[in-house]
Short mmCIF file of C-alpha atoms and ligand atoms in Angstrom, two decimals:
data_model
loop_
_atom_site.label_atom_id
_atom_site.label_comp_id
_atom_site.label_asym_id
_atom_site.label_seq_id
_atom_site.Cartn_x
_atom_site.Cartn_y
_atom_site.Cartn_z
CA MET A 423 -18.70 10.11 12.37
CA SER A 424 -22.05 9.21 13.89
CA PHE A 425 -24.39 6.59 12.52
CA GLY A 426 -27.55 7.18 14.56
CA ASP A 427 -29.89 4.21 14.97
CA VAL A 428 -28.16 1.42 13.10
CA ARG A 429 -29.66 -2.03 12.65
CA ARG A 430 -28.67 -2.64 9.02
CA VAL A 431 -25.27 -1.85 7.47
CA ALA A 432 -24.54 -2.01 3.75
CA ILE A 433 -20.86 -2.12 2.84
CA VAL A 434 -19.97 -1.28 -0.74
CA GLY A 435 -16.73 -3.00 -1.79
CA GLY A 436 -15.50 -6.43 -0.71
CA GLY A 437 -11.76 -5.73 -0.59
CA VAL A 438 -9.83 -6.17 2.63
CA THR A 439 -11.30 -2.90 3.97
CA GLY A 440 -14.97 -3.71 3.40
CA LEU A 441 -14.58 -7.30 4.58
CA THR A 442 -12.79 -6.17 7.75
CA VAL A 443 -15.52 -3.65 8.61
CA ALA A 444 -18.11 -6.40 8.12
CA TYR A 445 -16.19 -9.01 10.11
CA ARG A 446 -15.57 -6.68 13.04
CA VAL A 447 -19.20 -5.49 13.20
CA VAL A 448 -20.60 -9.03 13.04
CA HIS A 449 -18.07 -10.22 15.60
CA ALA A 450 -18.94 -7.43 18.03
CA ASP A 451 -22.72 -7.44 17.55
CA PRO A 452 -24.22 -10.35 15.59
CA SER A 453 -27.65 -8.71 15.80
CA ILE A 454 -26.62 -6.03 13.29
CA GLU A 455 -27.63 -7.05 9.75
CA VAL A 456 -24.53 -6.69 7.57
CA THR A 457 -24.36 -6.97 3.77
CA VAL A 458 -21.21 -6.61 1.69
CA LEU A 459 -21.92 -5.67 -1.93
CA GLU A 460 -19.01 -6.53 -4.21
CA ALA A 461 -19.05 -5.84 -7.95
CA GLY A 462 -16.40 -8.43 -8.83
CA PRO A 463 -16.89 -12.18 -9.14
CA ILE A 464 -14.91 -12.88 -5.95
CA PRO A 465 -14.22 -10.88 -2.81
CA GLY A 466 -10.68 -9.67 -2.01
CA GLY A 467 -10.20 -6.61 -4.25
CA LYS A 468 -6.47 -6.01 -4.71
CA LEU A 469 -5.62 -9.13 -2.72
CA ARG A 470 -5.88 -11.81 -5.34
CA SER A 471 -3.81 -14.41 -7.19
CA VAL A 472 -3.33 -15.26 -10.83
CA ALA A 473 -2.15 -18.40 -12.63
CA VAL A 474 1.18 -18.10 -14.47
CA GLY A 475 2.07 -21.37 -16.19
CA ASP A 476 1.56 -24.00 -13.49
CA LEU A 477 2.08 -21.52 -10.62
CA VAL A 478 -0.31 -19.34 -8.64
CA LEU A 479 1.24 -15.93 -8.00
CA PRO A 480 0.17 -12.68 -6.29
CA ALA A 481 -1.56 -10.29 -8.72
CA GLY A 482 -1.77 -7.32 -6.32
CA ALA A 483 -0.32 -7.03 -2.83
CA ASP A 484 2.18 -9.81 -2.04
CA SER A 485 2.73 -9.22 1.71
CA PHE A 486 2.29 -6.57 4.35
CA LEU A 487 4.25 -4.60 6.90
CA ALA A 488 4.40 -6.42 10.23
CA ARG A 489 5.52 -3.35 12.13
CA LYS A 490 2.10 -1.81 11.67
CA PRO A 491 0.47 -4.60 13.69
CA TRP A 492 -3.19 -4.45 12.63
CA ALA A 493 -3.18 -6.92 9.72
CA VAL A 494 -0.99 -9.34 11.71
CA GLU A 495 -3.43 -9.17 14.63
CA LEU A 496 -6.38 -9.81 12.34
CA CYS A 497 -4.61 -12.83 10.82
CA LYS A 498 -4.00 -14.21 14.30
CA GLU A 499 -7.65 -13.77 15.23
CA LEU A 500 -8.67 -15.62 12.07
CA ASP A 501 -6.10 -18.43 12.51
CA VAL A 502 -4.33 -17.42 9.31
CA SER A 503 -0.68 -18.40 9.79
CA LEU A 504 2.05 -16.06 8.68
CA ASP A 505 5.42 -16.65 7.02
CA PRO A 506 8.46 -14.43 7.51
CA PRO A 507 10.30 -13.53 4.31
CA GLY A 508 12.89 -16.00 3.01
CA ALA A 509 15.34 -13.21 2.27
CA THR A 510 16.06 -9.63 3.31
CA GLY A 511 17.94 -6.69 1.82
CA ALA A 512 17.31 -5.05 -1.53
CA TYR A 513 19.17 -3.23 -4.29
CA LEU A 514 19.10 0.06 -6.10
CA TRP A 515 19.21 0.11 -9.90
CA THR A 516 22.13 2.25 -11.10
CA GLU A 517 23.77 2.76 -14.50
CA GLY A 518 26.63 0.58 -13.27
CA GLY A 519 24.45 -2.33 -12.08
CA LEU A 520 22.64 -3.22 -8.86
CA VAL A 521 23.98 -1.60 -5.68
CA PRO A 522 22.86 -3.03 -2.28
CA LEU A 523 20.69 -0.57 -0.37
CA LEU A 524 22.19 0.43 2.96
CA LYS A 525 21.29 -1.72 5.98
CA HIS A 526 20.00 -0.16 9.23
CA ALA A 527 18.51 2.64 7.16
CA PRO A 528 14.87 3.28 8.05
CA PHE A 529 13.12 4.88 5.04
CA GLY A 530 16.40 4.36 3.12
CA ILE A 531 18.19 6.90 5.34
CA PRO A 532 21.29 5.59 7.12
CA GLY A 533 21.86 6.48 10.79
CA ASP A 534 25.62 6.54 10.24
CA VAL A 535 26.88 9.10 7.74
CA GLY A 536 30.07 7.02 7.45
CA ASP A 537 27.96 4.31 5.76
CA LEU A 538 26.83 6.88 3.22
CA PHE A 539 30.42 7.81 2.31
CA HIS A 540 31.30 4.16 1.64
CA TRP A 541 28.17 3.57 -0.45
CA PRO A 542 28.66 3.42 -4.24
CA GLY A 543 25.11 4.53 -5.12
CA LEU A 544 25.88 8.29 -5.22
CA SER A 545 28.64 10.51 -6.60
CA GLY A 546 31.10 12.20 -4.21
CA ALA A 547 29.31 15.51 -4.71
CA GLY A 548 25.93 13.86 -4.08
CA LYS A 549 27.19 12.38 -0.80
CA ARG A 550 28.72 15.67 0.36
CA ARG A 551 25.47 17.49 -0.33
CA ALA A 552 23.46 14.82 1.47
CA ALA A 553 25.74 15.09 4.52
CA GLN A 554 24.81 18.77 4.83
CA ASP A 555 21.63 17.46 6.42
CA LEU A 556 23.63 17.36 9.65
CA VAL A 557 24.20 21.11 9.73
CA ARG A 558 21.27 22.65 7.86
CA ARG A 559 18.61 24.44 9.88
CA ALA A 560 15.28 22.69 10.40
CA ARG A 561 12.25 24.13 8.60
CA LYS A 562 9.94 26.28 10.67
CA GLY A 563 6.18 26.22 10.26
CA ASP A 564 3.54 23.55 10.31
CA ASP A 565 2.07 23.68 6.85
CA ASP A 566 2.22 20.62 4.61
CA GLU A 567 4.95 20.29 1.99
CA SER A 568 5.89 17.66 -0.57
CA LEU A 569 8.11 14.72 0.30
CA GLY A 570 10.47 15.98 -2.42
CA SER A 571 10.60 19.45 -0.87
CA LEU A 572 11.74 17.97 2.47
CA LEU A 573 14.24 15.52 0.92
CA ARG A 574 15.72 18.07 -1.50
CA ARG A 575 16.13 20.60 1.32
CA ARG A 576 17.94 18.12 3.55
CA PHE A 577 19.84 15.91 1.07
CA GLY A 578 19.91 17.72 -2.30
CA ASP A 579 18.61 16.54 -5.66
CA GLU A 580 20.92 13.61 -6.37
CA ALA A 581 20.19 11.66 -3.19
CA THR A 582 16.48 12.52 -3.55
CA ASP A 583 16.18 11.42 -7.19
CA LEU A 584 18.56 8.48 -7.24
CA ALA A 585 18.35 6.97 -3.75
CA VAL A 586 15.68 7.90 -1.17
CA GLY A 587 12.96 9.13 -3.54
CA PRO A 588 12.62 5.90 -5.57
CA LEU A 589 12.22 3.85 -2.42
CA LEU A 590 9.65 6.09 -0.70
CA ALA A 591 7.63 7.47 -3.64
CA GLY A 592 7.71 3.97 -5.19
CA LEU A 593 5.41 2.68 -2.44
CA TYR A 594 2.76 5.08 -3.74
CA ALA A 595 3.67 4.74 -7.45
CA GLY A 596 3.91 8.48 -6.92
CA ASP A 597 5.90 11.58 -7.71
CA VAL A 598 8.15 12.64 -4.85
CA ASP A 599 7.45 16.30 -5.63
CA ARG A 600 3.68 15.90 -5.34
CA LEU A 601 3.21 13.52 -2.42
CA SER A 602 2.36 15.12 0.92
CA VAL A 603 5.07 14.36 3.44
CA ARG A 604 2.60 14.62 6.32
CA ALA A 605 0.22 12.10 4.76
CA THR A 606 2.93 9.66 3.61
CA PHE A 607 5.97 9.79 5.90
CA PRO A 608 5.11 11.98 8.92
CA ASP A 609 8.04 10.40 10.82
CA LEU A 610 10.43 12.37 8.60
CA VAL A 611 8.76 15.63 9.64
CA ALA A 612 9.07 14.56 13.28
CA TRP A 613 12.75 13.63 12.80
CA GLU A 614 13.61 17.03 11.33
CA ARG A 615 11.72 18.77 14.09
CA ALA A 616 13.07 16.71 17.02
CA GLN A 617 16.63 16.04 15.88
CA GLY A 618 17.22 18.85 13.37
CA SER A 619 18.46 16.22 10.92
CA LEU A 620 17.13 13.15 9.12
CA PHE A 621 20.40 11.25 9.67
CA ARG A 622 20.10 11.81 13.42
CA GLY A 623 16.41 10.87 13.31
CA SER A 624 17.30 7.65 11.55
CA GLN A 625 20.06 6.94 14.06
CA ALA A 626 17.67 7.35 17.02
CA THR A 627 15.06 5.14 15.34
CA SER A 628 17.61 2.42 14.48
CA LYS A 629 18.86 2.38 18.09
CA LEU A 630 15.33 1.99 19.42
CA ALA A 631 14.60 -0.78 16.87
CA ARG A 632 17.75 -2.70 17.88
CA ARG A 633 16.80 -2.45 21.56
CA SER A 634 13.23 -3.65 20.95
CA GLN A 635 14.43 -6.61 18.80
CA LEU A 636 11.66 -6.22 16.30
CA GLY A 637 10.63 -9.23 14.21
CA PRO A 638 10.59 -9.28 10.40
CA MET A 639 9.61 -6.08 8.62
CA PHE A 640 7.17 -7.90 6.28
CA VAL A 641 5.03 -11.03 6.61
CA ARG A 642 2.74 -12.96 4.30
CA PRO A 643 -0.13 -15.30 5.05
CA LYS A 644 1.08 -18.84 4.35
CA GLY A 645 0.01 -19.74 0.81
CA GLY A 646 -0.62 -16.16 -0.31
CA VAL A 647 -1.86 -12.81 0.91
CA ASP A 648 -5.42 -13.53 -0.27
CA ARG A 649 -5.73 -16.16 2.47
CA LEU A 650 -6.61 -13.22 4.71
CA THR A 651 -9.54 -12.05 2.56
CA ASP A 652 -10.60 -15.69 1.97
CA ALA A 653 -10.77 -16.20 5.74
CA LEU A 654 -12.76 -13.00 6.25
CA ALA A 655 -15.21 -13.94 3.48
CA GLU A 656 -15.58 -17.43 4.90
CA HIS A 657 -16.56 -16.01 8.30
CA LEU A 658 -19.09 -13.69 6.70
CA GLY A 659 -20.69 -16.39 4.53
CA GLU A 660 -23.85 -15.24 2.75
CA ARG A 661 -23.46 -11.72 4.03
CA VAL A 662 -21.01 -11.20 1.13
CA ARG A 663 -22.82 -10.77 -2.19
CA THR A 664 -20.52 -10.88 -5.24
CA GLY A 665 -21.33 -9.78 -8.78
CA VAL A 666 -23.44 -6.95 -7.34
CA ALA A 667 -22.39 -3.51 -8.63
CA VAL A 668 -23.72 -0.50 -6.76
CA THR A 669 -24.68 2.40 -9.04
CA ALA A 670 -25.65 5.14 -6.56
CA VAL A 671 -26.01 5.81 -2.85
CA ASP A 672 -28.47 8.21 -1.30
CA ARG A 673 -28.26 7.94 2.49
CA GLY A 674 -30.56 5.06 3.39
CA ARG A 675 -30.84 3.68 -0.13
CA VAL A 676 -28.26 1.80 -2.13
CA MET A 677 -29.10 1.42 -5.82
CA LEU A 678 -27.86 -1.70 -7.59
CA ASP A 679 -27.07 -2.33 -11.22
CA GLY A 680 -30.27 -3.83 -12.67
CA GLY A 681 -32.56 -1.53 -10.71
CA ALA A 682 -32.92 -3.22 -7.31
CA THR A 683 -32.35 -1.21 -4.11
CA VAL A 684 -31.10 -2.11 -0.66
CA GLU A 685 -32.58 -0.19 2.28
CA THR A 686 -30.09 0.41 5.05
CA ASP A 687 -29.38 2.50 8.15
CA ALA A 688 -25.68 3.04 7.39
CA VAL A 689 -23.59 2.82 4.22
CA VAL A 690 -19.85 2.19 4.32
CA LEU A 691 -18.17 3.02 1.02
CA ALA A 692 -15.04 0.85 0.93
CA THR A 693 -14.33 1.48 -2.75
CA PRO A 694 -11.67 3.59 -4.45
CA ALA A 695 -12.35 7.33 -3.96
CA HIS A 696 -13.21 7.91 -7.64
CA GLU A 697 -15.88 5.23 -7.32
CA ALA A 698 -17.22 6.74 -4.06
CA ALA A 699 -17.40 10.08 -5.94
CA ARG A 700 -19.46 8.49 -8.71
CA LEU A 701 -21.83 6.78 -6.26
CA LEU A 702 -22.44 9.94 -4.22
CA GLY A 703 -22.35 12.37 -7.16
CA ALA A 704 -26.10 12.92 -7.50
CA ALA A 705 -26.86 13.19 -3.77
CA LEU A 706 -23.76 15.05 -2.56
CA PRO A 707 -22.07 16.83 -5.48
CA SER A 708 -19.59 18.91 -3.45
CA VAL A 709 -18.32 15.94 -1.41
CA ALA A 710 -18.12 13.98 -4.66
CA ALA A 711 -15.94 16.70 -6.19
CA ASP A 712 -13.52 16.48 -3.25
CA LEU A 713 -13.48 12.68 -3.49
CA ALA A 714 -12.75 12.89 -7.21
CA GLY A 715 -9.84 15.22 -6.37
CA ILE A 716 -7.97 12.25 -4.89
CA THR A 717 -6.17 11.27 -8.06
CA TYR A 718 -4.91 7.77 -8.85
CA ALA A 719 -1.95 6.26 -10.68
CA SER A 720 -2.39 3.22 -12.91
CA THR A 721 0.10 0.43 -12.35
CA GLY A 722 0.71 -3.14 -13.42
CA VAL A 723 2.65 -6.19 -12.37
CA VAL A 724 4.62 -8.39 -14.75
CA LEU A 725 4.96 -11.92 -13.39
CA MET A 726 7.78 -13.96 -14.88
CA VAL A 727 8.72 -17.59 -14.31
CA TYR A 728 12.18 -18.64 -15.51
CA PRO A 729 13.33 -22.20 -16.36
CA ASP A 730 14.53 -24.83 -13.85
CA GLY A 731 17.87 -24.07 -12.25
CA THR A 732 17.63 -20.27 -12.51
CA GLN A 733 16.86 -19.45 -8.85
CA PRO A 734 20.54 -19.49 -7.79
CA SER A 735 21.20 -16.74 -10.39
CA LEU A 736 19.27 -14.22 -8.33
CA PRO A 737 21.48 -12.14 -6.05
CA THR A 738 20.82 -12.65 -2.31
CA GLY A 739 18.00 -10.31 -1.31
CA THR A 740 14.44 -9.48 -2.26
CA GLY A 741 14.73 -7.35 -5.42
CA PHE A 742 15.46 -3.78 -6.45
CA VAL A 743 14.00 -0.30 -6.87
CA VAL A 744 14.57 1.90 -9.92
CA PRO A 745 15.02 5.70 -9.99
CA ARG A 746 12.29 7.37 -12.00
CA GLY A 747 12.49 6.77 -15.75
CA LYS A 748 15.74 4.77 -15.71
CA ALA A 749 14.17 1.42 -16.71
CA PRO A 750 10.72 0.20 -17.84
CA MET A 751 9.98 -1.20 -14.38
CA THR A 752 9.77 0.89 -11.19
CA ALA A 753 10.85 -2.05 -9.01
CA ALA A 754 11.26 -5.81 -9.05
CA THR A 755 10.75 -8.49 -6.41
CA TRP A 756 12.47 -11.89 -6.46
CA LEU A 757 9.29 -13.71 -5.37
CA SER A 758 11.12 -17.05 -5.27
CA SER A 759 13.63 -15.64 -2.75
CA LYS A 760 11.32 -13.41 -0.71
CA TRP A 761 8.39 -15.83 -0.46
CA PRO A 762 9.84 -19.24 -1.44
CA ASP A 763 7.35 -21.96 -2.24
CA GLU A 764 7.82 -25.66 -2.97
CA SER A 765 5.90 -25.31 -6.21
CA TYR A 766 8.62 -23.04 -7.65
CA GLY A 767 11.25 -25.82 -7.51
CA THR A 768 14.56 -24.31 -8.68
CA ARG A 769 12.89 -21.71 -10.91
CA ALA A 770 13.50 -17.99 -10.48
CA VAL A 771 10.13 -16.22 -10.12
CA VAL A 772 10.31 -12.46 -10.55
CA ARG A 773 7.67 -9.79 -10.33
CA CYS A 774 8.27 -6.40 -11.93
CA TYR A 775 6.14 -3.34 -11.17
CA VAL A 776 5.37 -1.03 -14.07
CA GLY A 777 3.56 2.31 -14.19
CA ALA A 778 3.54 5.24 -11.80
CA VAL A 779 2.41 8.85 -11.90
CA GLY A 780 3.84 10.31 -15.12
CA GLU A 781 5.00 6.86 -16.31
CA GLU A 782 1.65 5.30 -17.06
CA ASP A 783 2.09 5.18 -20.85
CA VAL A 784 4.18 2.02 -20.43
CA LEU A 785 0.89 0.21 -19.69
CA ASP A 786 -0.46 1.04 -23.18
CA ALA A 787 2.11 -1.21 -24.85
CA ASP A 788 1.29 -4.80 -25.89
CA ASP A 789 1.81 -7.44 -23.22
CA SER A 790 4.63 -9.06 -25.21
CA ASP A 791 6.49 -5.73 -25.53
CA ILE A 792 6.20 -5.05 -21.80
CA VAL A 793 7.45 -8.54 -20.91
CA GLN A 794 10.31 -8.23 -23.38
CA ALA A 795 11.36 -4.80 -22.09
CA CYS A 796 11.31 -5.94 -18.45
CA ALA A 797 13.08 -9.25 -19.19
CA ARG A 798 15.79 -7.54 -21.25
CA HIS A 799 16.49 -5.02 -18.49
CA LEU A 800 16.52 -7.79 -15.88
CA ALA A 801 18.97 -9.85 -17.93
CA ALA A 802 21.25 -6.81 -18.08
CA VAL A 803 21.73 -6.78 -14.30
CA VAL A 804 21.06 -10.40 -13.23
CA ARG A 805 22.26 -13.67 -14.82
CA LEU A 806 18.81 -14.68 -16.12
CA PRO A 807 17.87 -15.82 -19.64
CA ASP A 808 16.69 -13.11 -22.06
CA MET A 809 13.07 -14.26 -21.73
CA PRO A 810 11.08 -16.08 -19.04
CA GLU A 811 9.42 -19.44 -19.71
CA HIS A 812 5.99 -18.16 -18.62
CA SER A 813 4.71 -14.63 -18.04
CA THR A 814 1.50 -12.73 -17.28
CA ILE A 815 0.71 -9.05 -16.94
CA VAL A 816 -1.94 -7.81 -14.55
CA ARG A 817 -2.95 -4.21 -15.18
CA TRP A 818 -4.37 -2.20 -12.29
CA PRO A 819 -5.99 0.92 -13.80
CA ALA A 820 -6.41 3.85 -11.38
CA SER A 821 -5.26 1.68 -8.50
CA MET A 822 -2.83 3.73 -6.40
CA PRO A 823 -4.32 6.80 -4.68
CA GLN A 824 -2.01 9.79 -4.64
CA TYR A 825 -1.71 11.47 -1.26
CA ASP A 826 -0.78 14.84 -2.75
CA VAL A 827 0.10 17.89 -0.64
CA GLY A 828 -3.07 18.85 1.27
CA HIS A 829 -4.37 15.25 1.37
CA LEU A 830 -5.06 15.23 5.12
CA ASP A 831 -7.11 18.45 4.90
CA ARG A 832 -9.06 17.09 1.94
CA VAL A 833 -9.91 13.86 3.79
CA ALA A 834 -10.97 15.80 6.91
CA ARG A 835 -13.19 18.04 4.75
CA ILE A 836 -14.80 15.04 3.04
CA ARG A 837 -15.56 13.40 6.36
CA ASP A 838 -16.94 16.62 7.86
CA CYS A 839 -19.34 17.03 4.95
CA LEU A 840 -20.72 13.49 4.82
CA PRO A 841 -24.19 13.15 6.36
CA PRO A 842 -24.69 10.81 9.34
CA GLY A 843 -24.97 7.23 8.18
CA VAL A 844 -22.52 7.52 5.28
CA VAL A 845 -18.82 6.81 5.68
CA VAL A 846 -15.85 6.43 3.32
CA VAL A 847 -12.92 4.22 4.27
CA GLY A 848 -10.07 2.33 2.62
CA GLN A 849 -6.84 2.74 0.72
CA ALA A 850 -7.67 6.25 -0.51
CA TYR A 851 -7.77 7.96 2.86
CA ASP A 852 -5.71 6.83 5.85
CA GLY A 853 -2.79 4.82 4.45
CA VAL A 854 -2.25 2.81 1.26
CA GLY A 855 -1.09 -0.50 2.73
CA VAL A 856 -3.10 -3.48 3.93
CA PRO A 857 -2.38 -2.83 7.66
CA ASP A 858 -3.64 0.77 7.31
CA CYS A 859 -6.81 -0.47 5.61
CA VAL A 860 -7.42 -3.00 8.41
CA HIS A 861 -6.80 -0.34 11.05
CA ALA A 862 -9.17 2.22 9.50
CA ALA A 863 -11.81 -0.48 8.88
CA SER A 864 -11.62 -1.60 12.52
CA ASP A 865 -12.12 2.00 13.69
CA VAL A 866 -15.21 2.39 11.51
CA ALA A 867 -16.65 -0.89 12.81
CA GLU A 868 -15.98 0.12 16.41
CA GLN A 869 -17.77 3.42 15.87
CA LEU A 870 -20.75 1.68 14.25
CA VAL A 871 -21.10 -0.77 17.10
CA ALA A 872 -20.57 1.93 19.75
CA ASP A 873 -23.37 4.01 18.22
CA VAL A 874 -25.71 1.03 18.28
CA SER A 875 -24.89 0.37 21.96
CA THR A 876 -25.43 4.02 22.86
CA ASP A 877 -28.78 4.03 21.08
CA ARG A 878 -29.82 0.91 22.96
CA GLU A 879 -28.81 2.40 26.33
CA GLU A 880 -30.71 5.57 25.49
CA THR A 881 -33.89 3.62 24.68
CA VAL A 882 -33.81 1.56 27.91
CA PRO A 883 -36.58 3.05 30.12
C1 FAD B 1573 -0.01 -3.87 -7.67
C2 FAD B 1573 -0.26 -3.58 -6.22
C3 FAD B 1573 0.60 -4.09 -5.27
C4 FAD B 1573 0.38 -3.82 -3.91
N1 FAD B 1573 1.23 -4.35 -2.99
C5 FAD B 1573 0.99 -4.17 -1.67
C6 FAD B 1573 1.76 -4.86 -0.71
O1 FAD B 1573 2.64 -5.65 -1.03
N2 FAD B 1573 1.47 -4.64 0.61
C7 FAD B 1573 0.45 -3.82 1.01
O2 FAD B 1573 0.24 -3.66 2.22
N3 FAD B 1573 -0.33 -3.19 0.10
C8 FAD B 1573 -0.10 -3.36 -1.22
N4 FAD B 1573 -0.91 -2.76 -2.14
C9 FAD B 1573 -2.05 -1.95 -1.67
C10 FAD B 1573 -3.18 -2.88 -1.16
O3 FAD B 1573 -3.42 -3.86 -2.10
C11 FAD B 1573 -4.41 -2.02 -0.88
O4 FAD B 1573 -4.13 -1.08 0.12
C12 FAD B 1573 -5.61 -2.79 -0.38
O5 FAD B 1573 -5.76 -4.03 -1.01
C13 FAD B 1573 -6.83 -1.91 -0.58
O6 FAD B 1573 -7.97 -2.57 -0.09
P1 FAD B 1573 -9.40 -1.87 -0.17
O7 FAD B 1573 -10.36 -2.87 0.33
O8 FAD B 1573 -9.38 -0.53 0.47
O9 FAD B 1573 -9.64 -1.57 -1.72
P2 FAD B 1573 -9.78 -2.60 -2.94
O10 FAD B 1573 -8.94 -3.78 -2.75
O11 FAD B 1573 -9.58 -1.74 -4.15
O12 FAD B 1573 -11.30 -3.07 -2.86
C14 FAD B 1573 -12.36 -2.26 -3.29
C15 FAD B 1573 -13.44 -3.19 -3.79
O13 FAD B 1573 -14.57 -2.39 -4.14
C16 FAD B 1573 -15.19 -3.02 -5.24
N5 FAD B 1573 -16.04 -2.02 -5.90
C17 FAD B 1573 -15.65 -0.89 -6.54
N6 FAD B 1573 -16.72 -0.23 -7.01
C18 FAD B 1573 -17.81 -0.95 -6.65
C19 FAD B 1573 -19.21 -0.75 -6.85
N7 FAD B 1573 -19.72 0.30 -7.53
N8 FAD B 1573 -20.07 -1.69 -6.35
C20 FAD B 1573 -19.59 -2.76 -5.66
N9 FAD B 1573 -18.27 -2.98 -5.47
C21 FAD B 1573 -17.40 -2.07 -5.95
C22 FAD B 1573 -14.03 -3.47 -6.11
O14 FAD B 1573 -14.42 -4.50 -7.01
C23 FAD B 1573 -13.05 -3.97 -5.04
O15 FAD B 1573 -13.18 -5.34 -4.80
C24 FAD B 1573 -0.73 -3.01 -3.51
C25 FAD B 1573 -1.60 -2.51 -4.48
C26 FAD B 1573 -1.38 -2.78 -5.82
C27 FAD B 1573 -2.33 -2.26 -6.85
#
């Protein structure tokens, strides 16, 4: 990635990625003219809140991983204070009710096989097959494979479909048999290679974690995750232009809806990949085809507020995950336990996730049907009323990029074929979570600023 002589940078997309690129560039070199062009009415992208009854609740991301430190570091720089979760531990949805997920189990894989044998989430046969992980030979070869291919080889189908798969593929709203293991959970590849077994890999990782006394796994900016994007936007001030949709990009020219153009030395496309494909389609059709090949799942969140006095009905923990197709939701979070807030009082506040690859038709139903289906299934496993007092659905069409087998090669190819001065960055490429977006955005900003400095040094007589 080389940007040549950069004095002006146009950033398309004012989500956490675009705002972080802008913030880092401005912070490092205020002489660079930075403009963020955001189509929506407010910056923040998938970090935003929505009103449900008298409460303000997260519509997209609700928190982020603290153990990938980049978003935490950015919050600290911006004086955005962080809360640890109010509860830990989660459950697995089973036909017989909620079963606590195993503790000390990185990626849902216990380090102690004894724990697996005492766990009620799998049949005896399923557990015996999973334990074969300890004696099966490691795969040879370096080529990519699906997450499902690795898990099925090591643990068998039952543990893959009913236990580990829902947890891991759920983070991508994806299909375990399509997701690239190298692009999603490369640690599992390393565990198999180094230890010959995922159980032993998990054991080694758990031991290390205990020795390093890591803090909480997740954190949330106090008051809501969008405090981070609010703080970034505040720092950038008038450099962020909202309600400005970009229609095409051709190297130094950015075309806006309405016919205006912005002249620039570098363009950072911090939009979803399908949108980057559309913007570059006329100028760079083959790169656009590769960008469009990054497919997306549509998802939604169902936010439900129950009456006063219901919070104690929620089991201790943060929520549950659901094996594919077993319930209308793919997962649920007890928001009022995980991120308690005075405004909730004694009300249970629950957020269900709906939609994933192959399960997107659920989003076509009427709002009231979706709420009813989720509430009925919740009431079957938790002592909550049949319906919440207030509810809202937020649909996120084409929102979760699928890192299918071959994803890393595709991204490398896209980047190799982009001309100098054009870069793509964000959730579609180097990690789907907020910390990954902040990390990748910071790298792009560093490269931009480094290129400017080099150019300046080269022009000094
Ligand atoms: C329901 C849901 C829950 C999630 N939960 C979590 C979580 O708990 N923790 C976590 O770490 N991650 C979570 N994620 C993922 C996280 O939200 C994303 O990784 C992150 O917000 C992506 O940021 P981004 O800036 O790359 O993209 P986006 O947030 O998608 O921002 C892209 C921006 O580009 C703008 N744009 C698009 N096209 C144009 C155009 N032509 N012109 C101008 N602007 C344009 C859009 O309006 C948007 O604002 C969740 C995602 C979803 C959908």
